[in-house]
Amino acid sequence: EAQVTQNPRYLITVTGKKLTVTCSQNMNHEYMSWYRQDPGLGLRQIYYSMNVEVTDKGDVPEGYKVSRKEKRNFPLILESPSPNQTSLYFCASSLGRPYGDVLTFGAGSRLTVL
Amino acid sequence: GEDVEQSLFLSVREGDSSVINCTYTDSSSTYLYWYKQEPGAGLQLLTYIFSNMDMKQDQRLTVLLNKKDKHLSLRIADTQTGDSAIYFCAEEGGSSNTGKLIFGQGTTLQVKP
């Protein structure tokens, strides 16, 4: 089944403890992106990647890192998480960007930072 | 800058039509989307419309685009309890070349039996 898989789905951690949220897609998509969803704000883009080894900042990149060493994987790294990074995170991918190529979203990863 | 606005809540009776509205600011948007989010799930694409279209119909869904007023709407005919979810409007293209979607805040649709 064509899908975007995120892990973990739920995580509670403490301030400053490094964590990685993995994202993997099995559709040979070139474009991948991370969003965070917060109440009343909709979804905001954190980072995106047009292809392997090509990444760039979205609207809210502070406190996050990403890497794209392989086409299928796009992990989101929080080096020193803080409570304001408590959020619902979505990874998404598509064949190519921009314009009109449908983004497929993962099921989401709910992160709580205490 | 780019912005997308939606009302936060809509309540309808089962069998009625639902209309969810959205306004956006980027006049050079090329595609506009409607996504559905059910509790605990990711975003599911419902439909999308290219900016040179006025209307798109897909079974119970009708999308209307008024490009002059930068207004997008989603009409769900014969709304069912299974349609209860959060609906996001999103725009793409224009001034951004990043493939980024700009999302509205989401409209929670409550369908009463």
Short mmCIF file of C-alpha atoms in Angstrom, two decimals:
data_model
loop_
_atom_site.label_atom_id
_atom_site.label_comp_id
_atom_site.label_asym_id
_atom_site.label_seq_id
_atom_site.Cartn_x
_atom_site.Cartn_y
_atom_site.Cartn_z
CA GLU A 1 0.00 0.00 0.00
CA ALA A 2 1.28 3.44 -0.97
CA GLN A 3 1.80 5.41 2.19
CA VAL A 4 3.81 7.80 4.31
CA THR A 5 4.82 6.24 7.63
CA GLN A 6 5.77 8.26 10.67
CA ASN A 7 7.19 7.03 13.96
CA PRO A 8 6.57 7.40 16.79
CA ARG A 9 2.87 8.25 16.63
CA TYR A 10 2.90 9.49 20.22
CA LEU A 11 5.80 10.67 22.34
CA ILE A 12 6.15 12.39 25.68
CA THR A 13 9.62 13.69 26.43
CA VAL A 14 11.40 16.24 28.59
CA THR A 15 13.04 19.54 27.74
CA GLY A 16 16.48 19.15 26.21
CA LYS A 17 16.35 15.44 25.40
CA LYS A 18 17.17 14.99 21.73
CA LEU A 19 14.63 13.12 19.67
CA THR A 20 14.04 12.08 16.08
CA VAL A 21 10.72 11.58 14.34
CA THR A 22 11.16 9.30 11.37
CA CYS A 23 9.29 9.58 8.08
CA SER A 24 9.39 7.07 5.27
CA GLN A 25 7.49 6.88 1.98
CA ASN A 26 7.23 3.95 -0.41
CA MET A 27 6.06 5.84 -3.51
CA ASN A 28 9.42 6.94 -4.91
CA HIS A 29 8.42 10.54 -4.31
CA GLU A 30 11.00 13.27 -4.82
CA TYR A 31 9.38 15.92 -2.65
CA MET A 32 9.01 15.57 1.12
CA SER A 33 7.98 18.05 3.77
CA TRP A 34 7.29 18.44 7.48
CA TYR A 35 4.40 20.44 8.93
CA ARG A 36 3.29 21.14 12.45
CA GLN A 37 -0.35 21.58 13.41
CA ASP A 38 -1.38 23.78 16.30
CA PRO A 39 -4.93 24.71 17.39
CA GLY A 40 -6.20 27.82 15.64
CA LEU A 41 -3.13 28.02 13.40
CA GLY A 42 -3.71 25.27 10.88
CA LEU A 43 -0.60 23.58 9.49
CA ARG A 44 2.69 25.38 9.05
CA GLN A 45 5.64 24.12 7.06
CA ILE A 46 8.84 23.41 9.00
CA TYR A 47 11.23 22.10 6.33
CA TYR A 48 10.97 20.66 2.88
CA SER A 49 13.14 18.69 0.48
CA MET A 50 12.90 18.80 -3.30
CA ASN A 51 15.15 15.76 -3.69
CA VAL A 52 17.96 13.78 -2.08
CA GLU A 53 20.51 16.02 -0.35
CA VAL A 54 18.38 19.12 -1.07
CA THR A 55 16.60 20.60 1.94
CA ASP A 56 15.35 24.06 2.78
CA LYS A 57 13.59 25.95 5.54
CA GLY A 58 9.87 26.46 5.63
CA ASP A 59 8.02 29.02 7.73
CA VAL A 60 8.87 27.74 11.21
CA PRO A 61 12.28 25.99 11.10
CA GLU A 62 13.69 27.22 14.43
CA GLY A 63 14.61 24.36 16.75
CA TYR A 64 14.42 21.68 14.06
CA LYS A 65 16.83 19.92 11.71
CA VAL A 66 16.22 17.54 8.84
CA SER A 67 18.27 15.37 6.55
CA ARG A 68 17.59 13.66 3.21
CA LYS A 69 20.26 11.09 2.63
CA GLU A 70 17.93 8.69 0.84
CA LYS A 71 14.91 9.34 -1.30
CA ARG A 72 12.46 7.46 0.91
CA ASN A 73 13.43 8.89 4.32
CA PHE A 74 13.12 12.39 5.76
CA PRO A 75 13.67 12.42 9.53
CA LEU A 76 12.83 15.43 11.69
CA ILE A 77 15.34 16.06 14.47
CA LEU A 78 14.75 18.08 17.59
CA GLU A 79 18.21 18.59 19.08
CA SER A 80 17.01 20.22 22.30
CA PRO A 81 13.21 20.11 22.48
CA SER A 82 11.35 22.81 24.35
CA PRO A 83 7.70 22.97 25.51
CA ASN A 84 6.76 25.29 22.61
CA GLN A 85 7.51 22.37 20.29
CA THR A 86 4.62 20.44 21.76
CA SER A 87 2.51 19.88 18.68
CA LEU A 88 1.10 17.46 16.13
CA TYR A 89 3.61 16.83 13.35
CA PHE A 90 2.87 15.65 9.83
CA CYS A 91 5.22 14.40 7.17
CA ALA A 92 4.06 14.62 3.56
CA SER A 93 5.41 13.62 0.16
CA SER A 94 4.63 14.00 -3.52
CA LEU A 95 6.11 13.06 -6.87
CA GLY A 96 7.42 16.53 -7.52
CA ARG A 97 6.76 20.16 -6.76
CA PRO A 98 5.49 22.66 -7.35
CA TYR A 99 1.90 22.92 -8.43
CA GLY A 100 -0.85 20.50 -8.43
CA ASP A 101 0.90 17.26 -7.59
CA VAL A 102 -1.01 15.84 -4.68
CA LEU A 103 0.63 15.75 -1.27
CA THR A 104 0.17 12.50 0.64
CA PHE A 105 0.26 12.93 4.42
CA GLY A 106 1.33 10.56 7.13
CA ALA A 107 -0.96 9.83 10.08
CA GLY A 108 0.80 12.33 12.33
CA SER A 109 3.08 12.24 15.38
CA ARG A 110 1.81 13.84 18.57
CA LEU A 111 4.73 15.18 20.59
CA THR A 112 4.54 16.51 24.15
CA VAL A 113 7.59 18.22 25.65
CA LEU A 114 7.46 18.64 29.43
CA GLY B 1 1.98 37.87 2.91
CA GLU B 2 0.08 34.74 2.12
CA ASP B 3 -2.86 34.00 4.36
CA VAL B 4 -5.85 31.66 4.35
CA GLU B 5 -8.85 32.20 6.61
CA GLN B 6 -11.71 29.87 7.54
CA SER B 7 -14.48 29.97 10.08
CA LEU B 8 -13.73 27.59 12.94
CA PHE B 9 -16.98 25.73 13.41
CA LEU B 10 -20.06 24.61 11.50
CA SER B 11 -22.96 22.51 12.77
CA VAL B 12 -25.56 20.94 10.48
CA ARG B 13 -28.26 18.28 10.65
CA GLU B 14 -27.81 14.96 8.91
CA GLY B 15 -29.20 15.15 5.38
CA ASP B 16 -28.71 18.91 5.08
CA SER B 17 -26.09 20.54 2.86
CA SER B 18 -22.92 21.91 4.45
CA VAL B 19 -21.04 24.86 3.05
CA ILE B 20 -17.54 25.58 4.32
CA ASN B 21 -16.01 28.86 3.26
CA CYS B 22 -12.43 29.99 2.85
CA THR B 23 -10.73 33.21 1.80
CA TYR B 24 -7.15 33.62 0.68
CA THR B 25 -4.88 36.53 -0.10
CA ASP B 26 -2.41 35.32 -2.74
CA SER B 27 -3.96 36.25 -6.06
CA SER B 28 -1.34 34.23 -7.94
CA SER B 29 -2.36 30.92 -6.33
CA THR B 30 -2.50 28.20 -8.93
CA TYR B 31 -4.14 25.34 -7.04
CA LEU B 32 -6.53 25.33 -4.10
CA TYR B 33 -7.23 22.26 -2.03
CA TRP B 34 -9.68 20.84 0.46
CA TYR B 35 -8.37 18.33 2.99
CA LYS B 36 -10.32 16.36 5.59
CA GLN B 37 -8.93 15.34 8.96
CA GLU B 38 -10.74 12.76 11.05
CA PRO B 39 -9.88 12.38 14.76
CA GLY B 40 -6.48 10.79 15.25
CA ALA B 41 -5.81 10.60 11.53
CA GLY B 42 -3.72 12.43 8.97
CA LEU B 43 -4.99 14.68 6.25
CA GLN B 44 -6.94 13.15 3.42
CA LEU B 45 -7.21 15.04 0.15
CA LEU B 46 -10.86 15.55 -0.73
CA THR B 47 -10.58 17.57 -3.89
CA TYR B 48 -8.67 20.39 -5.53
CA ILE B 49 -9.34 23.03 -8.13
CA PHE B 50 -7.08 24.79 -10.60
CA SER B 51 -7.27 28.55 -10.48
CA ASN B 52 -8.69 28.91 -14.00
CA MET B 53 -11.80 26.94 -13.02
CA ASP B 54 -14.94 28.31 -11.38
CA MET B 55 -16.46 25.08 -10.21
CA LYS B 56 -15.65 21.43 -9.74
CA GLN B 57 -18.08 18.71 -8.79
CA ASP B 58 -17.20 15.28 -7.48
CA GLN B 59 -20.13 13.18 -6.28
CA ARG B 60 -21.46 14.91 -3.12
CA LEU B 61 -18.75 17.56 -3.18
CA THR B 62 -18.95 20.86 -5.05
CA VAL B 63 -16.11 23.36 -5.00
CA LEU B 64 -16.77 26.95 -6.04
CA LEU B 65 -13.96 29.39 -6.72
CA ASN B 66 -14.46 33.14 -6.99
CA LYS B 67 -11.04 34.32 -8.02
CA LYS B 68 -12.01 37.99 -8.06
CA ASP B 69 -13.03 37.87 -4.39
CA LYS B 70 -10.39 35.22 -3.52
CA HIS B 71 -13.12 33.05 -2.05
CA LEU B 72 -13.32 29.27 -2.09
CA SER B 73 -16.16 27.14 -0.82
CA LEU B 74 -16.83 23.45 -0.32
CA ARG B 75 -20.40 22.23 -0.42
CA ILE B 76 -21.20 18.76 0.88
CA ALA B 77 -24.61 17.55 -0.22
CA ASP B 78 -26.68 15.20 1.96
CA THR B 79 -24.24 15.52 4.86
CA GLN B 80 -23.78 12.33 6.88
CA THR B 81 -22.49 11.75 10.42
CA GLY B 82 -19.36 10.25 8.83
CA ASP B 83 -18.61 13.67 7.39
CA SER B 84 -17.92 15.02 10.89
CA ALA B 85 -14.28 16.09 10.79
CA ILE B 86 -12.00 19.09 10.45
CA TYR B 87 -11.83 20.51 6.94
CA PHE B 88 -8.80 22.47 5.80
CA CYS B 89 -8.59 24.79 2.88
CA ALA B 90 -5.09 25.24 1.40
CA GLU B 91 -3.52 27.19 -1.43
CA GLU B 92 -0.37 26.56 -3.40
CA GLY B 93 1.78 28.32 -5.87
CA GLY B 94 2.05 31.89 -6.90
CA SER B 95 4.62 33.81 -4.97
CA SER B 96 6.14 30.73 -3.33
CA ASN B 97 8.27 28.35 -5.36
CA THR B 98 8.75 25.90 -2.52
CA GLY B 99 5.76 23.67 -3.10
CA LYS B 100 4.48 24.86 0.24
CA LEU B 101 0.79 24.68 0.99
CA ILE B 102 -0.66 27.53 3.03
CA PHE B 103 -3.41 26.13 5.24
CA GLY B 104 -6.35 27.76 6.88
CA GLN B 105 -7.07 27.16 10.56
CA GLY B 106 -9.51 24.37 9.78
CA THR B 107 -13.31 24.25 10.10
CA THR B 108 -14.75 21.68 12.48
CA LEU B 109 -17.91 20.23 10.95
CA GLN B 110 -20.35 18.74 13.43
CA VAL B 111 -23.16 16.67 11.94
CA LYS B 112 -26.11 16.04 14.25
CA PRO B 113 -28.29 12.98 13.69
#
